[in-house]
Amino acid sequence: MHEITVETLDHRPVGQQQFEYVERKGLGHPDSICDAVMESVSVALGQAYRQSAGHLLHYNLDKGLLVAGETSPALGGGLVNAPMRFVFGDRATREYQNGTIPVDEIIESTARQWFTDHLRFVEPDQHLIFQNEIKSGSPELVDIFARHKIVANDTSAAV
C-alpha cells in the first residue's frame, strides 16, 4: 500500500475571503471560441471512435488557435478582407484494426457546424480557413487504450 500525504492550505478559504478575483473571457473571445470548438470536436471524435471501435481510442484534442482575419467594419455590415484561420493541434488515432477513421473530416465538419450554430455572422466557407495539424499519438499512449485493464500514464496517474 502506498502512503498518501495530505497538506492544508496556508491561507483562508475563498468562501471566507471578502473578495475573489477571477478572470473570465466572454463568449466571443478567441480563447473561449477555441475551447468551445475543440470541446465539440473532441465529443464528436469520441462518438466516432465508439461507433467504429466500440470504445474510445487515444486522442487529445485541446489545442486550438484562432488567428485573426481582417475586416472593414461598417454600420449595418462591413467586409471580411482576409479570413480567420483556425488551427487544430494535438493527437488523434486514425487507424484501428486495419480500418481508417476519418478524423480530418470529423473535426472540420464539426468545427464548421459550431461556427454556423454559434456565430451568426461568420460564414465558415467564406470567413475561415481550417488548418489541421493533428498528428498520431505516441505508441506508448496509443497502447494504453488497447489494453483491457485500466492503467494510467505519468500524466494521468493522479486521476
JSON list of C-alpha atoms in Angstrom, two decimals:
[
{"chain": "A", "resi": 1, "resn": "MET", "atom": "CA", "xyz": [0.00, 0.00, 0.00]},
{"chain": "A", "resi": 2, "resn": "HIS", "atom": "CA", "xyz": [1.31, 3.46, -0.90]},
{"chain": "A", "resi": 3, "resn": "GLU", "atom": "CA", "xyz": [1.41, 6.25, 1.64]},
{"chain": "A", "resi": 4, "resn": "ILE", "atom": "CA", "xyz": [-0.74, 9.29, 0.82]},
{"chain": "A", "resi": 5, "resn": "THR", "atom": "CA", "xyz": [0.15, 12.73, 2.15]},
{"chain": "A", "resi": 6, "resn": "VAL", "atom": "CA", "xyz": [-2.48, 15.46, 2.59]},
{"chain": "A", "resi": 7, "resn": "GLU", "atom": "CA", "xyz": [-1.46, 19.07, 3.20]},
{"chain": "A", "resi": 8, "resn": "THR", "atom": "CA", "xyz": [-3.53, 22.04, 4.31]},
{"chain": "A", "resi": 9, "resn": "LEU", "atom": "CA", "xyz": [-3.67, 25.47, 2.68]},
{"chain": "A", "resi": 10, "resn": "ASP", "atom": "CA", "xyz": [-1.80, 28.27, 4.41]},
{"chain": "A", "resi": 11, "resn": "HIS", "atom": "CA", "xyz": [-4.49, 30.91, 3.79]},
{"chain": "A", "resi": 12, "resn": "ARG", "atom": "CA", "xyz": [-8.20, 31.46, 4.36]},
{"chain": "A", "resi": 13, "resn": "PRO", "atom": "CA", "xyz": [-10.52, 29.51, 2.04]},
{"chain": "A", "resi": 14, "resn": "VAL", "atom": "CA", "xyz": [-12.06, 31.58, -0.76]},
{"chain": "A", "resi": 15, "resn": "GLY", "atom": "CA", "xyz": [-15.53, 31.32, 0.83]},
{"chain": "A", "resi": 16, "resn": "GLN", "atom": "CA", "xyz": [-14.23, 33.15, 3.90]},
{"chain": "A", "resi": 17, "resn": "GLN", "atom": "CA", "xyz": [-12.49, 35.94, 1.99]},
{"chain": "A", "resi": 18, "resn": "GLN", "atom": "CA", "xyz": [-14.13, 39.29, 1.30]},
{"chain": "A", "resi": 19, "resn": "PHE", "atom": "CA", "xyz": [-13.17, 39.24, -2.41]},
{"chain": "A", "resi": 20, "resn": "GLU", "atom": "CA", "xyz": [-12.37, 36.63, -5.01]},
{"chain": "A", "resi": 21, "resn": "TYR", "atom": "CA", "xyz": [-10.64, 37.69, -8.21]},
{"chain": "A", "resi": 22, "resn": "VAL", "atom": "CA", "xyz": [-11.23, 35.59, -11.30]},
{"chain": "A", "resi": 23, "resn": "GLU", "atom": "CA", "xyz": [-10.55, 36.00, -14.97]},
{"chain": "A", "resi": 24, "resn": "ARG", "atom": "CA", "xyz": [-13.47, 35.47, -17.30]},
{"chain": "A", "resi": 25, "resn": "LYS", "atom": "CA", "xyz": [-13.32, 35.84, -21.03]},
{"chain": "A", "resi": 26, "resn": "GLY", "atom": "CA", "xyz": [-16.55, 36.48, -22.92]},
{"chain": "A", "resi": 27, "resn": "LEU", "atom": "CA", "xyz": [-18.20, 34.04, -25.31]},
{"chain": "A", "resi": 28, "resn": "GLY", "atom": "CA", "xyz": [-16.74, 35.85, -28.34]},
{"chain": "A", "resi": 29, "resn": "HIS", "atom": "CA", "xyz": [-13.18, 35.90, -27.03]},
{"chain": "A", "resi": 30, "resn": "PRO", "atom": "CA", "xyz": [-10.81, 33.84, -29.23]},
{"chain": "A", "resi": 31, "resn": "ASP", "atom": "CA", "xyz": [-9.79, 31.66, -26.25]},
{"chain": "A", "resi": 32, "resn": "SER", "atom": "CA", "xyz": [-13.45, 30.89, -25.47]},
{"chain": "A", "resi": 33, "resn": "ILE", "atom": "CA", "xyz": [-14.15, 30.13, -29.13]},
{"chain": "A", "resi": 34, "resn": "CYS", "atom": "CA", "xyz": [-11.13, 27.79, -29.34]},
{"chain": "A", "resi": 35, "resn": "ASP", "atom": "CA", "xyz": [-12.12, 25.96, -26.16]},
{"chain": "A", "resi": 36, "resn": "ALA", "atom": "CA", "xyz": [-15.73, 25.51, -27.32]},
{"chain": "A", "resi": 37, "resn": "VAL", "atom": "CA", "xyz": [-14.79, 24.38, -30.83]},
{"chain": "A", "resi": 38, "resn": "MET", "atom": "CA", "xyz": [-12.20, 21.91, -29.55]},
{"chain": "A", "resi": 39, "resn": "GLU", "atom": "CA", "xyz": [-14.66, 20.54, -26.99]},
{"chain": "A", "resi": 40, "resn": "SER", "atom": "CA", "xyz": [-17.25, 19.97, -29.74]},
{"chain": "A", "resi": 41, "resn": "VAL", "atom": "CA", "xyz": [-14.63, 18.33, -31.93]},
{"chain": "A", "resi": 42, "resn": "SER", "atom": "CA", "xyz": [-13.49, 16.13, -29.04]},
{"chain": "A", "resi": 43, "resn": "VAL", "atom": "CA", "xyz": [-17.05, 14.95, -28.31]},
{"chain": "A", "resi": 44, "resn": "ALA", "atom": "CA", "xyz": [-17.69, 14.20, -32.00]},
{"chain": "A", "resi": 45, "resn": "LEU", "atom": "CA", "xyz": [-14.45, 12.25, -32.36]},
{"chain": "A", "resi": 46, "resn": "GLY", "atom": "CA", "xyz": [-15.14, 10.30, -29.17]},
{"chain": "A", "resi": 47, "resn": "GLN", "atom": "CA", "xyz": [-18.55, 9.34, -30.55]},
{"chain": "A", "resi": 48, "resn": "ALA", "atom": "CA", "xyz": [-16.98, 8.28, -33.85]},
{"chain": "A", "resi": 49, "resn": "TYR", "atom": "CA", "xyz": [-14.46, 6.11, -32.01]},
{"chain": "A", "resi": 50, "resn": "ARG", "atom": "CA", "xyz": [-17.20, 4.41, -30.01]},
{"chain": "A", "resi": 51, "resn": "GLN", "atom": "CA", "xyz": [-19.16, 3.80, -33.19]},
{"chain": "A", "resi": 52, "resn": "SER", "atom": "CA", "xyz": [-16.14, 2.46, -35.12]},
{"chain": "A", "resi": 53, "resn": "ALA", "atom": "CA", "xyz": [-14.20, 0.63, -32.42]},
{"chain": "A", "resi": 54, "resn": "GLY", "atom": "CA", "xyz": [-16.77, 0.11, -29.68]},
{"chain": "A", "resi": 55, "resn": "HIS", "atom": "CA", "xyz": [-14.66, 2.16, -27.24]},
{"chain": "A", "resi": 56, "resn": "LEU", "atom": "CA", "xyz": [-12.56, 5.28, -27.09]},
{"chain": "A", "resi": 57, "resn": "LEU", "atom": "CA", "xyz": [-9.22, 5.29, -28.86]},
{"chain": "A", "resi": 58, "resn": "HIS", "atom": "CA", "xyz": [-6.31, 7.52, -27.88]},
{"chain": "A", "resi": 59, "resn": "TYR", "atom": "CA", "xyz": [-6.76, 11.21, -28.63]},
{"chain": "A", "resi": 60, "resn": "ASN", "atom": "CA", "xyz": [-6.05, 14.61, -27.10]},
{"chain": "A", "resi": 61, "resn": "LEU", "atom": "CA", "xyz": [-7.86, 17.46, -28.80]},
{"chain": "A", "resi": 62, "resn": "ASP", "atom": "CA", "xyz": [-7.49, 20.53, -26.65]},
{"chain": "A", "resi": 63, "resn": "LYS", "atom": "CA", "xyz": [-5.10, 22.64, -28.69]},
{"chain": "A", "resi": 64, "resn": "GLY", "atom": "CA", "xyz": [-6.79, 25.16, -30.95]},
{"chain": "A", "resi": 65, "resn": "LEU", "atom": "CA", "xyz": [-5.66, 28.53, -32.25]},
{"chain": "A", "resi": 66, "resn": "LEU", "atom": "CA", "xyz": [-7.82, 31.17, -33.87]},
{"chain": "A", "resi": 67, "resn": "VAL", "atom": "CA", "xyz": [-5.71, 33.50, -36.00]},
{"chain": "A", "resi": 68, "resn": "ALA", "atom": "CA", "xyz": [-7.31, 36.88, -36.66]},
{"chain": "A", "resi": 69, "resn": "GLY", "atom": "CA", "xyz": [-8.53, 37.81, -40.10]},
{"chain": "A", "resi": 70, "resn": "GLU", "atom": "CA", "xyz": [-9.02, 41.34, -41.39]},
{"chain": "A", "resi": 71, "resn": "THR", "atom": "CA", "xyz": [-12.27, 43.25, -41.71]},
{"chain": "A", "resi": 72, "resn": "SER", "atom": "CA", "xyz": [-13.59, 46.62, -42.77]},
{"chain": "A", "resi": 73, "resn": "PRO", "atom": "CA", "xyz": [-16.43, 47.25, -40.31]},
{"chain": "A", "resi": 74, "resn": "ALA", "atom": "CA", "xyz": [-19.31, 49.46, -41.38]},
{"chain": "A", "resi": 75, "resn": "LEU", "atom": "CA", "xyz": [-22.61, 50.45, -39.81]},
{"chain": "A", "resi": 76, "resn": "GLY", "atom": "CA", "xyz": [-25.08, 47.66, -40.61]},
{"chain": "A", "resi": 77, "resn": "GLY", "atom": "CA", "xyz": [-22.47, 45.42, -42.20]},
{"chain": "A", "resi": 78, "resn": "GLY", "atom": "CA", "xyz": [-18.92, 45.51, -43.43]},
{"chain": "A", "resi": 79, "resn": "LEU", "atom": "CA", "xyz": [-16.48, 43.36, -45.33]},
{"chain": "A", "resi": 80, "resn": "VAL", "atom": "CA", "xyz": [-14.22, 40.44, -44.48]},
{"chain": "A", "resi": 81, "resn": "ASN", "atom": "CA", "xyz": [-10.99, 41.28, -46.31]},
{"chain": "A", "resi": 82, "resn": "ALA", "atom": "CA", "xyz": [-9.00, 38.28, -45.09]},
{"chain": "A", "resi": 83, "resn": "PRO", "atom": "CA", "xyz": [-10.45, 35.15, -43.47]},
{"chain": "A", "resi": 84, "resn": "MET", "atom": "CA", "xyz": [-9.64, 33.92, -39.99]},
{"chain": "A", "resi": 85, "resn": "ARG", "atom": "CA", "xyz": [-7.58, 30.75, -39.66]},
{"chain": "A", "resi": 86, "resn": "PHE", "atom": "CA", "xyz": [-8.49, 28.02, -37.18]},
{"chain": "A", "resi": 87, "resn": "VAL", "atom": "CA", "xyz": [-5.59, 25.69, -36.39]},
{"chain": "A", "resi": 88, "resn": "PHE", "atom": "CA", "xyz": [-6.35, 22.27, -34.89]},
{"chain": "A", "resi": 89, "resn": "GLY", "atom": "CA", "xyz": [-3.48, 20.74, -32.95]},
{"chain": "A", "resi": 90, "resn": "ASP", "atom": "CA", "xyz": [-2.71, 17.73, -30.81]},
{"chain": "A", "resi": 91, "resn": "ARG", "atom": "CA", "xyz": [-3.09, 13.96, -31.28]},
{"chain": "A", "resi": 92, "resn": "ALA", "atom": "CA", "xyz": [-5.68, 11.51, -32.61]},
{"chain": "A", "resi": 93, "resn": "THR", "atom": "CA", "xyz": [-5.87, 7.88, -33.72]},
{"chain": "A", "resi": 94, "resn": "ARG", "atom": "CA", "xyz": [-6.61, 7.49, -37.44]},
{"chain": "A", "resi": 95, "resn": "GLU", "atom": "CA", "xyz": [-6.02, 3.74, -37.87]},
{"chain": "A", "resi": 96, "resn": "TYR", "atom": "CA", "xyz": [-7.76, 0.94, -35.98]},
{"chain": "A", "resi": 97, "resn": "GLN", "atom": "CA", "xyz": [-7.73, -2.80, -36.81]},
{"chain": "A", "resi": 98, "resn": "ASN", "atom": "CA", "xyz": [-6.88, -2.31, -40.48]},
{"chain": "A", "resi": 99, "resn": "GLY", "atom": "CA", "xyz": [-9.52, 0.41, -40.83]},
{"chain": "A", "resi": 100, "resn": "THR", "atom": "CA", "xyz": [-9.34, 4.16, -41.14]},
{"chain": "A", "resi": 101, "resn": "ILE", "atom": "CA", "xyz": [-11.27, 6.66, -39.05]},
{"chain": "A", "resi": 102, "resn": "PRO", "atom": "CA", "xyz": [-11.93, 9.92, -40.93]},
{"chain": "A", "resi": 103, "resn": "VAL", "atom": "CA", "xyz": [-10.50, 12.17, -38.21]},
{"chain": "A", "resi": 104, "resn": "ASP", "atom": "CA", "xyz": [-9.85, 15.13, -40.52]},
{"chain": "A", "resi": 105, "resn": "GLU", "atom": "CA", "xyz": [-13.39, 15.14, -41.92]},
{"chain": "A", "resi": 106, "resn": "ILE", "atom": "CA", "xyz": [-14.94, 14.78, -38.46]},
{"chain": "A", "resi": 107, "resn": "ILE", "atom": "CA", "xyz": [-13.02, 17.66, -36.93]},
{"chain": "A", "resi": 108, "resn": "GLU", "atom": "CA", "xyz": [-13.53, 20.07, -39.80]},
{"chain": "A", "resi": 109, "resn": "SER", "atom": "CA", "xyz": [-17.23, 19.37, -40.29]},
{"chain": "A", "resi": 110, "resn": "THR", "atom": "CA", "xyz": [-17.83, 19.64, -36.53]},
{"chain": "A", "resi": 111, "resn": "ALA", "atom": "CA", "xyz": [-15.94, 22.94, -36.35]},
{"chain": "A", "resi": 112, "resn": "ARG", "atom": "CA", "xyz": [-17.86, 24.33, -39.35]},
{"chain": "A", "resi": 113, "resn": "GLN", "atom": "CA", "xyz": [-21.12, 23.41, -37.66]},
{"chain": "A", "resi": 114, "resn": "TRP", "atom": "CA", "xyz": [-20.01, 25.02, -34.40]},
{"chain": "A", "resi": 115, "resn": "PHE", "atom": "CA", "xyz": [-19.28, 28.34, -36.14]},
{"chain": "A", "resi": 116, "resn": "THR", "atom": "CA", "xyz": [-22.60, 28.16, -38.02]},
{"chain": "A", "resi": 117, "resn": "ASP", "atom": "CA", "xyz": [-24.53, 27.45, -34.81]},
{"chain": "A", "resi": 118, "resn": "HIS", "atom": "CA", "xyz": [-22.81, 30.00, -32.55]},
{"chain": "A", "resi": 119, "resn": "LEU", "atom": "CA", "xyz": [-21.52, 32.96, -34.59]},
{"chain": "A", "resi": 120, "resn": "ARG", "atom": "CA", "xyz": [-24.37, 34.11, -36.81]},
{"chain": "A", "resi": 121, "resn": "PHE", "atom": "CA", "xyz": [-22.33, 36.49, -38.97]},
{"chain": "A", "resi": 122, "resn": "VAL", "atom": "CA", "xyz": [-19.47, 34.08, -39.61]},
{"chain": "A", "resi": 123, "resn": "GLU", "atom": "CA", "xyz": [-19.81, 32.05, -42.80]},
{"chain": "A", "resi": 124, "resn": "PRO", "atom": "CA", "xyz": [-17.32, 29.20, -42.36]},
{"chain": "A", "resi": 125, "resn": "ASP", "atom": "CA", "xyz": [-16.87, 28.63, -46.11]},
{"chain": "A", "resi": 126, "resn": "GLN", "atom": "CA", "xyz": [-16.02, 32.30, -46.71]},
{"chain": "A", "resi": 127, "resn": "HIS", "atom": "CA", "xyz": [-14.61, 33.61, -43.44]},
{"chain": "A", "resi": 128, "resn": "LEU", "atom": "CA", "xyz": [-12.49, 30.71, -42.19]},
{"chain": "A", "resi": 129, "resn": "ILE", "atom": "CA", "xyz": [-9.54, 28.65, -43.29]},
{"chain": "A", "resi": 130, "resn": "PHE", "atom": "CA", "xyz": [-9.06, 25.40, -41.35]},
{"chain": "A", "resi": 131, "resn": "GLN", "atom": "CA", "xyz": [-5.52, 24.17, -40.79]},
{"chain": "A", "resi": 132, "resn": "ASN", "atom": "CA", "xyz": [-5.22, 20.65, -39.45]},
{"chain": "A", "resi": 133, "resn": "GLU", "atom": "CA", "xyz": [-2.04, 19.93, -37.50]},
{"chain": "A", "resi": 134, "resn": "ILE", "atom": "CA", "xyz": [-3.32, 16.85, -35.67]},
{"chain": "A", "resi": 135, "resn": "LYS", "atom": "CA", "xyz": [-0.73, 14.10, -35.55]},
{"chain": "A", "resi": 136, "resn": "SER", "atom": "CA", "xyz": [-0.78, 10.47, -34.44]},
{"chain": "A", "resi": 137, "resn": "GLY", "atom": "CA", "xyz": [-0.18, 9.65, -30.78]},
{"chain": "A", "resi": 138, "resn": "SER", "atom": "CA", "xyz": [2.98, 8.06, -29.48]},
{"chain": "A", "resi": 139, "resn": "PRO", "atom": "CA", "xyz": [2.94, 4.24, -29.45]},
{"chain": "A", "resi": 140, "resn": "GLU", "atom": "CA", "xyz": [3.17, 4.25, -25.63]},
{"chain": "A", "resi": 141, "resn": "LEU", "atom": "CA", "xyz": [-0.01, 6.35, -25.25]},
{"chain": "A", "resi": 142, "resn": "VAL", "atom": "CA", "xyz": [-1.93, 4.60, -28.02]},
{"chain": "A", "resi": 143, "resn": "ASP", "atom": "CA", "xyz": [-1.12, 1.25, -26.39]},
{"chain": "A", "resi": 144, "resn": "ILE", "atom": "CA", "xyz": [-2.85, 2.27, -23.14]},
{"chain": "A", "resi": 145, "resn": "PHE", "atom": "CA", "xyz": [-6.20, 2.39, -24.94]},
{"chain": "A", "resi": 146, "resn": "ALA", "atom": "CA", "xyz": [-5.65, -1.05, -26.49]},
{"chain": "A", "resi": 147, "resn": "ARG", "atom": "CA", "xyz": [-5.38, -2.74, -23.08]},
{"chain": "A", "resi": 148, "resn": "HIS", "atom": "CA", "xyz": [-8.36, -4.35, -21.38]},
{"chain": "A", "resi": 149, "resn": "LYS", "atom": "CA", "xyz": [-7.40, -3.33, -17.87]},
{"chain": "A", "resi": 150, "resn": "ILE", "atom": "CA", "xyz": [-7.41, 0.23, -16.57]},
{"chain": "A", "resi": 151, "resn": "VAL", "atom": "CA", "xyz": [-3.96, 1.80, -16.45]},
{"chain": "A", "resi": 152, "resn": "ALA", "atom": "CA", "xyz": [-2.57, 5.33, -16.28]},
{"chain": "A", "resi": 153, "resn": "ASN", "atom": "CA", "xyz": [0.50, 7.01, -17.67]},
{"chain": "A", "resi": 154, "resn": "ASP", "atom": "CA", "xyz": [2.62, 9.54, -15.80]},
{"chain": "A", "resi": 155, "resn": "THR", "atom": "CA", "xyz": [0.34, 12.48, -16.72]},
{"chain": "A", "resi": 156, "resn": "SER", "atom": "CA", "xyz": [-2.89, 10.83, -15.55]},
{"chain": "A", "resi": 157, "resn": "ALA", "atom": "CA", "xyz": [-1.75, 8.76, -12.59]},
{"chain": "A", "resi": 158, "resn": "ALA", "atom": "CA", "xyz": [-3.37, 11.07, -10.03]},
{"chain": "A", "resi": 159, "resn": "VAL", "atom": "CA", "xyz": [-6.72, 10.95, -11.82]}
]
